[in-house]
Amino acid sequence: FRLHSAGIAGIREQTLVAVKPDGVQRQLVGEIIQRFEKRGFQLVGLKLVQPSRDVLSEHYHDLQKKPFYSALIQYMSSGPIVVMVWEGCDVVSVSRMMVGDTNPAAARPGTVRGDLCVHISRNAIHASDSVAVAKKEISLWFHGSELVEWESCTRKNNYNV
Ligand code: IDP
Ligand code: MG
């Protein structure tokens, strides 16, 4: 547990989470936000956007050569998404655990994908897969002025710092 050495800095890690078009259409936004809130993470950015193909192609540039790439861009641009920045200790890796396997059929019950969806082509949620990628994704989707630094009154209870 690295908080003792990292102190306050250790609880400032941030990740990008997005409710994909199927999740918004299926009215899962509240449920998904609630899971991150209840876990104890802190919301520092939130917006509903109709993503452009330009931003999506940057967001998924690593997958350009995959056979499902064009279907993925089509899916992701098919309607509004909710993008969020969540902050907290180990938020990147913990969010990935909360999201579950890319393929919902393999996602464990208790995860977002394991509880709320069934197929890899409509898997409801995105979360950054590393701290470095999170930094890139946050700056791709948010202007600095859209992120709010605020003092959570639960910090002492969540982290004892
Ligand atoms: P991740 O979202 O769990 O990080 P990635 O491998 O980064 O998974 O893939 C990004 C997204 O591309 C997935 O969430 C899913 O929407 C889509 N995707 C990945 N693999 C497939 C596939 O085999 N068929 C269809 N869509 C896929
Ligand atoms: Mg990924």
PDB file of C-alpha atoms and ligand atoms in Angstrom:
ATOM      1  CA  PHE A   1       0.000   0.000   0.000  1.00  0.00           C
ATOM      2  CA  ARG A   2       1.879   3.008  -1.262  1.00  0.00           C
ATOM      3  CA  LEU A   3      -0.054   5.844   0.361  1.00  0.00           C
ATOM      4  CA  HIS A   4       2.301   6.107   3.333  1.00  0.00           C
ATOM      5  CA  SER A   5       5.207   7.074   1.105  1.00  0.00           C
ATOM      6  CA  ALA A   6       3.195   9.005  -1.466  1.00  0.00           C
ATOM      7  CA  GLY A   7       1.113  11.002   1.057  1.00  0.00           C
ATOM      8  CA  ILE A   8      -1.411  13.420  -0.408  1.00  0.00           C
ATOM      9  CA  ALA A   9       0.153  13.090  -3.878  1.00  0.00           C
ATOM     10  CA  GLY A  10      -0.846   9.403  -3.924  1.00  0.00           C
ATOM     11  CA  ILE A  11      -4.535  10.237  -3.814  1.00  0.00           C
ATOM     12  CA  ARG A  12      -4.296  12.673  -6.730  1.00  0.00           C
ATOM     13  CA  GLU A  13      -4.055  10.014  -9.474  1.00  0.00           C
ATOM     14  CA  GLN A  14      -6.662  10.601 -12.179  1.00  0.00           C
ATOM     15  CA  THR A  15      -8.310   8.485 -14.866  1.00  0.00           C
ATOM     16  CA  LEU A  16     -10.714   8.999 -17.733  1.00  0.00           C
ATOM     17  CA  VAL A  17     -13.965   7.035 -17.582  1.00  0.00           C
ATOM     18  CA  ALA A  18     -16.614   7.252 -20.301  1.00  0.00           C
ATOM     19  CA  VAL A  19     -20.141   5.901 -20.513  1.00  0.00           C
ATOM     20  CA  LYS A  20     -20.369   4.815 -24.147  1.00  0.00           C
ATOM     21  CA  PRO A  21     -23.393   5.487 -26.417  1.00  0.00           C
ATOM     22  CA  ASP A  22     -25.119   2.207 -25.480  1.00  0.00           C
ATOM     23  CA  GLY A  23     -24.689   3.007 -21.784  1.00  0.00           C
ATOM     24  CA  VAL A  24     -26.203   6.466 -22.225  1.00  0.00           C
ATOM     25  CA  GLN A  25     -29.107   5.087 -24.305  1.00  0.00           C
ATOM     26  CA  ARG A  26     -29.724   2.368 -21.720  1.00  0.00           C
ATOM     27  CA  GLN A  27     -29.826   4.988 -18.951  1.00  0.00           C
ATOM     28  CA  LEU A  28     -26.861   3.535 -17.082  1.00  0.00           C
ATOM     29  CA  VAL A  29     -25.159   6.899 -16.443  1.00  0.00           C
ATOM     30  CA  GLY A  30     -26.452   7.255 -12.887  1.00  0.00           C
ATOM     31  CA  GLU A  31     -25.660   3.646 -11.968  1.00  0.00           C
ATOM     32  CA  ILE A  32     -22.103   3.969 -13.268  1.00  0.00           C
ATOM     33  CA  ILE A  33     -21.441   7.303 -11.550  1.00  0.00           C
ATOM     34  CA  GLN A  34     -22.833   5.851  -8.338  1.00  0.00           C
ATOM     35  CA  ARG A  35     -20.380   2.944  -8.390  1.00  0.00           C
ATOM     36  CA  PHE A  36     -17.394   5.306  -8.584  1.00  0.00           C
ATOM     37  CA  GLU A  37     -18.840   7.660  -5.973  1.00  0.00           C
ATOM     38  CA  LYS A  38     -19.632   4.841  -3.558  1.00  0.00           C
ATOM     39  CA  ARG A  39     -16.188   3.327  -3.985  1.00  0.00           C
ATOM     40  CA  GLY A  40     -14.853   6.613  -2.658  1.00  0.00           C
ATOM     41  CA  PHE A  41     -13.362   8.202  -5.760  1.00  0.00           C
ATOM     42  CA  GLN A  42     -13.691  11.910  -6.346  1.00  0.00           C
ATOM     43  CA  LEU A  43     -15.320  13.382  -9.439  1.00  0.00           C
ATOM     44  CA  VAL A  44     -13.241  16.202 -10.924  1.00  0.00           C
ATOM     45  CA  GLY A  45     -14.667  16.465 -14.465  1.00  0.00           C
ATOM     46  CA  LEU A  46     -17.947  15.505 -16.144  1.00  0.00           C
ATOM     47  CA  LYS A  47     -19.694  16.278 -19.425  1.00  0.00           C
ATOM     48  CA  LEU A  48     -22.119  14.888 -21.996  1.00  0.00           C
ATOM     49  CA  VAL A  49     -20.683  15.159 -25.513  1.00  0.00           C
ATOM     50  CA  GLN A  50     -21.399  14.020 -29.037  1.00  0.00           C
ATOM     51  CA  PRO A  51     -17.890  12.774 -29.835  1.00  0.00           C
ATOM     52  CA  SER A  52     -16.360  13.728 -33.181  1.00  0.00           C
ATOM     53  CA  ARG A  53     -14.694  11.123 -35.358  1.00  0.00           C
ATOM     54  CA  ASP A  54     -11.442  13.119 -35.074  1.00  0.00           C
ATOM     55  CA  VAL A  55     -11.327  12.840 -31.299  1.00  0.00           C
ATOM     56  CA  LEU A  56     -12.394   9.197 -31.438  1.00  0.00           C
ATOM     57  CA  SER A  57      -9.684   8.302 -33.941  1.00  0.00           C
ATOM     58  CA  GLU A  58      -7.123   9.907 -31.614  1.00  0.00           C
ATOM     59  CA  HIS A  59      -8.639   8.152 -28.607  1.00  0.00           C
ATOM     60  CA  TYR A  60      -8.488   4.745 -30.332  1.00  0.00           C
ATOM     61  CA  HIS A  61      -5.346   5.321 -32.472  1.00  0.00           C
ATOM     62  CA  ASP A  62      -3.756   2.109 -31.089  1.00  0.00           C
ATOM     63  CA  LEU A  63      -6.604   0.049 -32.562  1.00  0.00           C
ATOM     64  CA  GLN A  64      -6.492   1.457 -36.112  1.00  0.00           C
ATOM     65  CA  LYS A  65      -5.315  -1.841 -37.585  1.00  0.00           C
ATOM     66  CA  LYS A  66      -7.921  -3.995 -35.839  1.00  0.00           C
ATOM     67  CA  PRO A  67     -10.682  -5.558 -37.945  1.00  0.00           C
ATOM     68  CA  PHE A  68     -13.368  -4.044 -35.694  1.00  0.00           C
ATOM     69  CA  TYR A  69     -11.892  -0.502 -35.836  1.00  0.00           C
ATOM     70  CA  SER A  70     -14.390   1.100 -38.227  1.00  0.00           C
ATOM     71  CA  ALA A  71     -17.330  -0.548 -36.438  1.00  0.00           C
ATOM     72  CA  LEU A  72     -15.888   0.763 -33.168  1.00  0.00           C
ATOM     73  CA  ILE A  73     -15.704   4.350 -34.458  1.00  0.00           C
ATOM     74  CA  GLN A  74     -19.225   4.008 -35.892  1.00  0.00           C
ATOM     75  CA  TYR A  75     -20.517   2.736 -32.531  1.00  0.00           C
ATOM     76  CA  MET A  76     -18.728   5.386 -30.497  1.00  0.00           C
ATOM     77  CA  SER A  77     -19.992   8.212 -32.698  1.00  0.00           C
ATOM     78  CA  SER A  78     -23.576   6.891 -32.793  1.00  0.00           C
ATOM     79  CA  GLY A  79     -24.760   9.086 -29.921  1.00  0.00           C
ATOM     80  CA  PRO A  80     -23.722  11.092 -26.913  1.00  0.00           C
ATOM     81  CA  ILE A  81     -21.256   9.784 -24.365  1.00  0.00           C
ATOM     82  CA  VAL A  82     -20.560  10.913 -20.818  1.00  0.00           C
ATOM     83  CA  VAL A  83     -16.879  11.553 -20.151  1.00  0.00           C
ATOM     84  CA  MET A  84     -15.618  11.847 -16.611  1.00  0.00           C
ATOM     85  CA  VAL A  85     -12.382  12.298 -14.735  1.00  0.00           C
ATOM     86  CA  TRP A  86     -12.176  10.418 -11.449  1.00  0.00           C
ATOM     87  CA  GLU A  87      -9.451  10.952  -8.892  1.00  0.00           C
ATOM     88  CA  GLY A  88      -8.103   8.832  -6.060  1.00  0.00           C
ATOM     89  CA  CYS A  89      -5.545   6.342  -4.815  1.00  0.00           C
ATOM     90  CA  ASP A  90      -4.726   3.829  -7.590  1.00  0.00           C
ATOM     91  CA  VAL A  91      -7.813   5.014  -9.473  1.00  0.00           C
ATOM     92  CA  VAL A  92      -6.466   3.807 -12.846  1.00  0.00           C
ATOM     93  CA  SER A  93      -6.003   0.161 -11.891  1.00  0.00           C
ATOM     94  CA  VAL A  94      -9.008   0.055  -9.548  1.00  0.00           C
ATOM     95  CA  SER A  95     -11.262   1.505 -12.276  1.00  0.00           C
ATOM     96  CA  ARG A  96     -10.133  -1.183 -14.695  1.00  0.00           C
ATOM     97  CA  MET A  97     -11.099  -3.797 -12.082  1.00  0.00           C
ATOM     98  CA  MET A  98     -14.471  -2.120 -11.582  1.00  0.00           C
ATOM     99  CA  VAL A  99     -15.058  -2.041 -15.373  1.00  0.00           C
ATOM    100  CA  GLY A 100     -14.208  -5.715 -15.922  1.00  0.00           C
ATOM    101  CA  ASP A 101     -13.005  -7.672 -18.938  1.00  0.00           C
ATOM    102  CA  THR A 102     -13.294  -6.045 -22.399  1.00  0.00           C
ATOM    103  CA  ASN A 103     -15.589  -8.905 -23.384  1.00  0.00           C
ATOM    104  CA  PRO A 104     -18.660  -8.750 -21.122  1.00  0.00           C
ATOM    105  CA  ALA A 105     -19.094 -12.512 -21.567  1.00  0.00           C
ATOM    106  CA  ALA A 106     -15.823 -12.921 -19.655  1.00  0.00           C
ATOM    107  CA  ALA A 107     -16.381 -10.046 -17.204  1.00  0.00           C
ATOM    108  CA  ARG A 108     -16.896 -11.049 -13.593  1.00  0.00           C
ATOM    109  CA  PRO A 109     -20.175 -10.385 -11.851  1.00  0.00           C
ATOM    110  CA  GLY A 110     -19.713  -7.295  -9.705  1.00  0.00           C
ATOM    111  CA  THR A 111     -17.984  -5.413 -12.512  1.00  0.00           C
ATOM    112  CA  VAL A 112     -19.819  -2.861 -14.665  1.00  0.00           C
ATOM    113  CA  ARG A 113     -19.515  -5.018 -17.762  1.00  0.00           C
ATOM    114  CA  GLY A 114     -20.179  -8.232 -15.823  1.00  0.00           C
ATOM    115  CA  ASP A 115     -23.387  -6.816 -14.382  1.00  0.00           C
ATOM    116  CA  LEU A 116     -24.754  -4.518 -17.072  1.00  0.00           C
ATOM    117  CA  CYS A 117     -23.935  -5.757 -20.567  1.00  0.00           C
ATOM    118  CA  VAL A 118     -23.533  -8.874 -22.686  1.00  0.00           C
ATOM    119  CA  HIS A 119     -21.533  -8.303 -25.888  1.00  0.00           C
ATOM    120  CA  ILE A 120     -18.030  -7.042 -26.737  1.00  0.00           C
ATOM    121  CA  SER A 121     -19.348  -4.690 -29.427  1.00  0.00           C
ATOM    122  CA  ARG A 122     -21.585  -2.896 -26.880  1.00  0.00           C
ATOM    123  CA  ASN A 123     -19.671  -2.896 -23.618  1.00  0.00           C
ATOM    124  CA  ALA A 124     -21.067   0.285 -22.063  1.00  0.00           C
ATOM    125  CA  ILE A 125     -17.966   1.841 -20.519  1.00  0.00           C
ATOM    126  CA  HIS A 126     -14.379   2.947 -21.103  1.00  0.00           C
ATOM    127  CA  ALA A 127     -11.600   3.419 -18.566  1.00  0.00           C
ATOM    128  CA  SER A 128      -7.952   4.357 -19.221  1.00  0.00           C
ATOM    129  CA  ASP A 129      -5.601   1.381 -19.009  1.00  0.00           C
ATOM    130  CA  SER A 130      -2.481   3.040 -17.528  1.00  0.00           C
ATOM    131  CA  VAL A 131      -1.478   6.230 -15.752  1.00  0.00           C
ATOM    132  CA  ALA A 132       0.340   7.502 -18.858  1.00  0.00           C
ATOM    133  CA  VAL A 133      -2.638   6.774 -21.113  1.00  0.00           C
ATOM    134  CA  ALA A 134      -4.973   8.384 -18.575  1.00  0.00           C
ATOM    135  CA  LYS A 135      -3.001  11.644 -18.788  1.00  0.00           C
ATOM    136  CA  LYS A 136      -3.255  11.635 -22.593  1.00  0.00           C
ATOM    137  CA  GLU A 137      -6.948  10.759 -22.601  1.00  0.00           C
ATOM    138  CA  ILE A 138      -7.823  13.397 -20.011  1.00  0.00           C
ATOM    139  CA  SER A 139      -6.092  16.099 -22.069  1.00  0.00           C
ATOM    140  CA  LEU A 140      -7.770  14.812 -25.239  1.00  0.00           C
ATOM    141  CA  TRP A 141     -11.308  15.008 -23.806  1.00  0.00           C
ATOM    142  CA  PHE A 142     -11.039  17.922 -21.355  1.00  0.00           C
ATOM    143  CA  HIS A 143      -9.666  21.450 -21.333  1.00  0.00           C
ATOM    144  CA  GLY A 144      -7.709  22.128 -18.157  1.00  0.00           C
ATOM    145  CA  SER A 145     -10.339  24.706 -17.156  1.00  0.00           C
ATOM    146  CA  GLU A 146     -13.025  21.974 -17.134  1.00  0.00           C
ATOM    147  CA  LEU A 147     -11.332  20.033 -14.336  1.00  0.00           C
ATOM    148  CA  VAL A 148     -12.218  21.125 -10.828  1.00  0.00           C
ATOM    149  CA  GLU A 149      -9.828  20.799  -7.923  1.00  0.00           C
ATOM    150  CA  TRP A 150     -11.820  20.539  -4.727  1.00  0.00           C
ATOM    151  CA  GLU A 151     -11.349  19.366  -1.180  1.00  0.00           C
ATOM    152  CA  SER A 152     -13.445  16.312  -0.373  1.00  0.00           C
ATOM    153  CA  CYS A 153     -14.815  16.216   3.164  1.00  0.00           C
ATOM    154  CA  THR A 154     -14.497  12.412   3.104  1.00  0.00           C
ATOM    155  CA  ARG A 155     -10.743  12.437   2.483  1.00  0.00           C
ATOM    156  CA  LYS A 156      -9.790  11.718   6.094  1.00  0.00           C
ATOM    157  CA  ASN A 157     -12.278   8.853   6.254  1.00  0.00           C
ATOM    158  CA  ASN A 158     -11.250   7.392   2.896  1.00  0.00           C
ATOM    159  CA  TYR A 159      -7.485   7.718   3.241  1.00  0.00           C
ATOM    160  CA  ASN A 160      -6.507   8.831   6.734  1.00  0.00           C
ATOM    161  CA  VAL A 161      -4.505  11.732   5.264  1.00  0.00           C
TER     162      VAL A 161
HETATM  163  P1  IDP B   1     -10.978  -1.882 -23.255  1.00  0.00           P
HETATM  164  O1  IDP B   1     -12.143  -0.962 -23.578  1.00  0.00           O
HETATM  165  O2  IDP B   1     -11.382  -2.955 -22.280  1.00  0.00           O
HETATM  166  O3  IDP B   1      -9.738  -1.137 -22.841  1.00  0.00           O
HETATM  167  P2  IDP B   1      -9.653  -2.335 -25.818  1.00  0.00           P
HETATM  168  O4  IDP B   1      -8.930  -3.588 -26.190  1.00  0.00           O
HETATM  169  O5  IDP B   1      -8.854  -1.111 -25.535  1.00  0.00           O
HETATM  170  O6  IDP B   1     -10.621  -2.690 -24.595  1.00  0.00           O
HETATM  171  O7  IDP B   1     -10.691  -2.044 -26.986  1.00  0.00           O
HETATM  172  C1  IDP B   1     -11.387  -0.824 -27.021  1.00  0.00           C
HETATM  173  C2  IDP B   1     -12.819  -1.092 -27.363  1.00  0.00           C
HETATM  174  O8  IDP B   1     -12.897  -1.649 -28.678  1.00  0.00           O
HETATM  175  C3  IDP B   1     -13.542  -2.114 -26.491  1.00  0.00           C
HETATM  176  O9  IDP B   1     -13.990  -1.577 -25.268  1.00  0.00           O
HETATM  177  C4  IDP B   1     -14.688  -2.500 -27.386  1.00  0.00           C
HETATM  178  O10 IDP B   1     -15.689  -1.473 -27.418  1.00  0.00           O
HETATM  179  C5  IDP B   1     -14.005  -2.530 -28.748  1.00  0.00           C
HETATM  180  N1  IDP B   1     -13.515  -3.878 -29.045  1.00  0.00           N
HETATM  181  C6  IDP B   1     -12.392  -4.462 -28.572  1.00  0.00           C
HETATM  182  N2  IDP B   1     -12.268  -5.713 -29.073  1.00  0.00           N
HETATM  183  C7  IDP B   1     -13.326  -5.909 -29.882  1.00  0.00           C
HETATM  184  C8  IDP B   1     -13.770  -7.006 -30.694  1.00  0.00           C
HETATM  185  O11 IDP B   1     -13.132  -8.070 -30.751  1.00  0.00           O
HETATM  186  N3  IDP B   1     -14.928  -6.823 -31.368  1.00  0.00           N
HETATM  187  C9  IDP B   1     -15.648  -5.670 -31.332  1.00  0.00           C
HETATM  188  N4  IDP B   1     -15.266  -4.613 -30.583  1.00  0.00           N
HETATM  189  C10 IDP B   1     -14.130  -4.736 -29.866  1.00  0.00           C
HETATM  190 MG    MG B   2      -8.449   0.117 -23.920  1.00  0.00          MG
END
